[in-house]
mmCIF file of C-alpha atoms in Angstrom:
data_model
loop_
_atom_site.group_PDB
_atom_site.id
_atom_site.type_symbol
_atom_site.label_atom_id
_atom_site.label_comp_id
_atom_site.label_asym_id
_atom_site.label_seq_id
_atom_site.Cartn_x
_atom_site.Cartn_y
_atom_site.Cartn_z
ATOM 1 C CA MET A 1 102.734 131.054 82.631
ATOM 2 C CA ALA A 2 99.318 130.788 81.003
ATOM 3 C CA LEU A 3 96.604 131.436 83.388
ATOM 4 C CA GLN A 4 94.189 128.516 83.898
ATOM 5 C CA ILE A 5 90.802 130.168 82.788
ATOM 6 C CA ASP A 6 87.420 129.335 83.664
ATOM 7 C CA SER A 7 83.973 131.086 83.686
ATOM 8 C CA ASP A 8 84.562 132.951 86.703
ATOM 9 C CA ASN A 9 88.330 134.106 86.268
ATOM 10 C CA LEU A 10 87.424 135.024 82.698
ATOM 11 C CA LYS A 11 84.714 137.719 83.764
ATOM 12 C CA GLU A 12 87.132 139.431 85.700
ATOM 13 C CA LEU A 13 89.798 139.415 83.178
ATOM 14 C CA LEU A 14 87.856 141.042 80.834
ATOM 15 C CA ALA A 15 86.796 143.484 83.073
ATOM 16 C CA GLY A 16 90.472 144.814 83.547
ATOM 17 C CA GLU A 17 92.069 146.894 80.994
ATOM 18 C CA LYS A 18 94.964 144.473 79.365
ATOM 19 C CA PRO A 19 94.154 142.598 76.620
ATOM 20 C CA VAL A 20 93.230 139.043 76.836
ATOM 21 C CA VAL A 21 94.314 135.924 74.438
ATOM 22 C CA LEU A 22 92.285 132.941 75.079
ATOM 23 C CA ASP A 23 93.618 129.540 73.968
ATOM 24 C CA PHE A 24 91.194 127.142 73.815
ATOM 25 C CA TRP A 25 92.073 123.545 73.703
ATOM 26 C CA ALA A 26 91.693 119.765 74.906
ATOM 27 C CA THR A 27 94.293 117.110 76.319
ATOM 28 C CA TRP A 28 93.503 114.982 73.255
ATOM 29 C CA CYS A 29 94.211 117.524 70.653
ATOM 30 C CA ALA A 30 97.662 116.900 68.876
ATOM 31 C CA PRO A 31 98.396 120.527 67.336
ATOM 32 C CA CYS A 32 97.239 121.930 71.018
ATOM 33 C CA ARG A 33 99.899 120.045 72.548
ATOM 34 C CA MET A 34 102.193 121.520 69.624
ATOM 35 C CA ILE A 35 101.493 125.071 70.256
ATOM 36 C CA SER A 36 101.300 124.893 74.305
ATOM 37 C CA PRO A 37 104.988 125.632 74.235
ATOM 38 C CA ILE A 38 104.633 128.726 72.189
ATOM 39 C CA ILE A 39 101.697 129.619 74.452
ATOM 40 C CA GLU A 40 103.673 129.761 77.372
ATOM 41 C CA GLU A 41 106.469 131.272 75.722
ATOM 42 C CA LEU A 42 104.446 134.263 74.851
ATOM 43 C CA ALA A 43 102.623 134.587 78.523
ATOM 44 C CA GLN A 44 106.327 135.321 79.467
ATOM 45 C CA GLN A 45 107.156 137.527 76.490
ATOM 46 C CA PHE A 46 104.251 140.103 76.926
ATOM 47 C CA GLU A 47 103.893 139.721 80.497
ATOM 48 C CA GLY A 48 102.624 142.994 82.154
ATOM 49 C CA GLN A 49 101.118 144.091 78.609
ATOM 50 C CA VAL A 50 98.371 141.476 77.561
ATOM 51 C CA VAL A 51 96.815 138.541 79.963
ATOM 52 C CA ILE A 52 97.039 135.041 78.393
ATOM 53 C CA GLY A 53 95.032 132.138 79.553
ATOM 54 C CA LYS A 54 94.300 128.128 78.225
ATOM 55 C CA VAL A 55 90.289 127.525 78.635
ATOM 56 C CA ASP A 56 90.264 123.807 78.407
ATOM 57 C CA VAL A 57 87.022 122.681 76.459
ATOM 58 C CA GLU A 58 86.569 119.703 78.427
ATOM 59 C CA GLU A 59 86.402 121.344 81.662
ATOM 60 C CA ASN A 60 84.545 124.705 80.249
ATOM 61 C CA GLU A 61 82.546 123.724 77.744
ATOM 62 C CA ASP A 62 80.329 126.479 78.115
ATOM 63 C CA LEU A 63 83.178 129.002 77.461
ATOM 64 C CA ALA A 64 83.552 127.229 74.264
ATOM 65 C CA VAL A 65 79.558 127.244 73.150
ATOM 66 C CA GLU A 66 79.513 130.996 74.244
ATOM 67 C CA TYR A 67 82.326 131.560 71.858
ATOM 68 C CA GLY A 68 81.302 129.457 68.989
ATOM 69 C CA VAL A 69 84.175 127.487 69.258
ATOM 70 C CA ARG A 70 83.908 124.325 67.628
ATOM 71 C CA ASN A 71 87.735 123.415 66.802
ATOM 72 C CA VAL A 72 90.462 123.612 68.803
ATOM 73 C CA PRO A 73 92.867 124.791 68.885
ATOM 74 C CA THR A 74 91.630 128.076 68.637
ATOM 75 C CA ILE A 75 93.078 131.572 69.893
ATOM 76 C CA LEU A 76 91.047 134.147 70.254
ATOM 77 C CA PHE A 77 92.304 137.983 70.658
ATOM 78 C CA ILE A 78 89.995 140.000 73.007
ATOM 79 C CA LYS A 79 90.431 143.657 73.596
ATOM 80 C CA ASN A 80 87.974 145.738 75.389
ATOM 81 C CA GLY A 81 85.973 142.874 75.997
ATOM 82 C CA GLU A 82 85.133 142.098 72.050
ATOM 83 C CA VAL A 83 87.200 139.437 70.266
ATOM 84 C CA VAL A 84 89.336 141.075 67.520
ATOM 85 C CA ASP A 85 90.947 138.379 65.992
ATOM 86 C CA LYS A 86 90.839 134.650 66.218
ATOM 87 C CA GLN A 87 93.445 131.973 65.105
ATOM 88 C CA VAL A 88 91.728 128.329 64.888
ATOM 89 C CA GLY A 89 94.635 125.593 64.423
ATOM 90 C CA ALA A 90 98.158 125.759 64.876
ATOM 91 C CA ALA A 91 100.481 128.882 63.910
ATOM 92 C CA SER A 92 103.636 129.697 64.003
ATOM 93 C CA LYS A 93 105.042 132.052 67.021
ATOM 94 C CA SER A 94 105.653 135.142 64.935
ATOM 95 C CA ALA A 95 102.037 134.784 63.605
ATOM 96 C CA PHE A 96 100.458 134.838 67.396
ATOM 97 C CA GLU A 97 103.520 137.292 67.939
ATOM 98 C CA GLU A 98 101.591 139.817 65.231
ATOM 99 C CA LYS A 99 97.933 139.258 66.347
ATOM 100 C CA ILE A 100 99.187 140.107 69.904
ATOM 101 C CA LYS A 101 101.047 143.517 68.680
ATOM 102 C CA ALA A 102 98.073 143.934 67.173
ATOM 103 C CA LEU A 103 95.976 143.783 70.788
ATOM 104 C CA LEU A 104 98.756 146.368 72.024
#
């Protein structure tokens, strides 16, 4: 299951050794709801290899601003604390899988 991310637990995750995938979303966003099941499947598929988390932009506006997120969904792919890839808008499960595998 994807973790619910806020400022406090994000710092801990980024300090860890595993790559991190952040899904910036909002409750009112139809494309966000569309990819949510895909994100959950990927969290199970890559469990133990990658940390996948969801950031509600309405509750964590500070993180959205910090990472320059202007549209949702935006998915950030982070390795060694640095954003190495980004997906703005919905995409297929296979597209997300390729981006995650590139982190490993």
